[in-house]
C-alpha positions as MATLAB code, in Angstrom:
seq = 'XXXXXXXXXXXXXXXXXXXXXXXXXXXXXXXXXXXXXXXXXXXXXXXXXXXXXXXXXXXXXXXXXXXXXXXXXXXXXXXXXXXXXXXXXXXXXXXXXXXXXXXXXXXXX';
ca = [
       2.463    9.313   32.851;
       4.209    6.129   31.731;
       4.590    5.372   28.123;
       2.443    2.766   28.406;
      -0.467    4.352   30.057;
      -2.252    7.151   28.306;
      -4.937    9.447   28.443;
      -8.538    7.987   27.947;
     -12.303    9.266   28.098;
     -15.682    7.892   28.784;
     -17.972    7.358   25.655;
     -21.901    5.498   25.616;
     -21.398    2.163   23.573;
     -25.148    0.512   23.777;
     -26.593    2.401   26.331;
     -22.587    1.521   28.393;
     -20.126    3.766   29.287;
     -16.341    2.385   28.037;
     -13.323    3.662   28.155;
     -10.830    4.660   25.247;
      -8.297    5.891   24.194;
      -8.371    9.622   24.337;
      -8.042   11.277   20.432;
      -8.368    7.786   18.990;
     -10.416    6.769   16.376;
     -12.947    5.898   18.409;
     -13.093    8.999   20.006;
     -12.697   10.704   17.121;
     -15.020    9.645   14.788;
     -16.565    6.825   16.664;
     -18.061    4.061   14.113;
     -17.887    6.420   10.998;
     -13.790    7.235   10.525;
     -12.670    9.599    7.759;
     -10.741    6.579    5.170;
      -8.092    9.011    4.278;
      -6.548    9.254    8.088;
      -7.406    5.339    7.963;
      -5.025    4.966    5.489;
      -2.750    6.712    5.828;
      -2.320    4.667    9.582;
       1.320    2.107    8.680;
      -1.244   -0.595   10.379;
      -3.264   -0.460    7.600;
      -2.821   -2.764    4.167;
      -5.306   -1.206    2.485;
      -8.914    0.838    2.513;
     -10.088    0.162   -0.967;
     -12.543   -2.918   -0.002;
     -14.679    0.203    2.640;
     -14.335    2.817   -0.035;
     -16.500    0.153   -2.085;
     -18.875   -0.588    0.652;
     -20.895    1.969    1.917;
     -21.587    2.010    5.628;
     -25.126    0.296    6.732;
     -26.561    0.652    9.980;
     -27.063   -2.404   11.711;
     -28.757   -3.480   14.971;
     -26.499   -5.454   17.405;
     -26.715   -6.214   21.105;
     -24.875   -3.063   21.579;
     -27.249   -1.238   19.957;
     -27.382    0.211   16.101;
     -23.391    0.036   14.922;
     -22.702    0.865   11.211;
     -20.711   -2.335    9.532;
     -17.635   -2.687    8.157;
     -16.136   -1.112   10.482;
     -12.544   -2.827   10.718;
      -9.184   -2.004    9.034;
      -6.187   -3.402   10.846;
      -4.942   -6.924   10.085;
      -5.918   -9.347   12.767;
      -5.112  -13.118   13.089;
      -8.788  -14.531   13.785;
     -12.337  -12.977   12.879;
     -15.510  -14.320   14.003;
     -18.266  -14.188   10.908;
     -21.545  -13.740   11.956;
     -24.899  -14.665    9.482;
     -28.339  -14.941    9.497;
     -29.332  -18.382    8.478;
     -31.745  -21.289    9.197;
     -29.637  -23.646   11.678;
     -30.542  -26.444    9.255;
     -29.241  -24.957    6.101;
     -26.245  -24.334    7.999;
     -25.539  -28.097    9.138;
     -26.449  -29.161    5.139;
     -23.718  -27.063    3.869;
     -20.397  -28.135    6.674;
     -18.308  -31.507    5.523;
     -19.429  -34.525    7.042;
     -15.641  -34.341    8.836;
     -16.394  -31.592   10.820;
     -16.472  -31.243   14.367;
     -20.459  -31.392   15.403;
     -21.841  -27.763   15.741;
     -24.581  -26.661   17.611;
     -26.454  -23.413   17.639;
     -26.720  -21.088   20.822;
     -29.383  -18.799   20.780;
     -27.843  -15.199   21.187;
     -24.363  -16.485   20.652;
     -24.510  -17.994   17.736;
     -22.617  -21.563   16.657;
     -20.161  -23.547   19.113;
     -18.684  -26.780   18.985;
];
């Protein structure tokens, strides 16, 4: 095996099979890691914000996920609220770009 390919098995993800990576954190403890081997991972900044949160079960279109769920530093995150379209629109600076809702995927200019 290459050192770029590795080992990977098959897991349900909303009623889906996906791949991953094989011993990951995924496979390990799916949506509900242990924070200690979280942080001690060199990716990681930090774990204090999800030893303040506790875990909620939400339903998604993959199914129920539990939320937060994310640790690594990223460049970009999407946000994603429940709110009246309307109250929404009131709230953005006039200098925006013009939003628009899609139902099921949210707001897109």
């Amino acid at each position: 095996m290459s050192a770029t390919q590795q080992d990977t098995v098959k897991v349900d993800l909303g009623g889906r099979e996906v791949t991953v990576p094989q011993g990951g954190l995924y496979d390990r403890y799916r949506m509900n890691p242990d924070l200690d081997t979280i942080a001690r991972d060199p990716r990681v900044s930090g774990v204090d914000f999800f030893r303040k949160t506790p875990k909620t079960e939400v339903d998604s279109p993959i199914g129920p996920t539990l939320t937060p769920n994310f640790y690594y530093a990223m460049s970009s995150a999407r946000l994603t609220m429940l709110a009246p379209s309307q109250a929404i629109r009131a709230r953005l600076p006039e200098s925006s770009p013009r939003w628009r809702s899609r139902p099921a995927s949210g707001w897109s200019r």
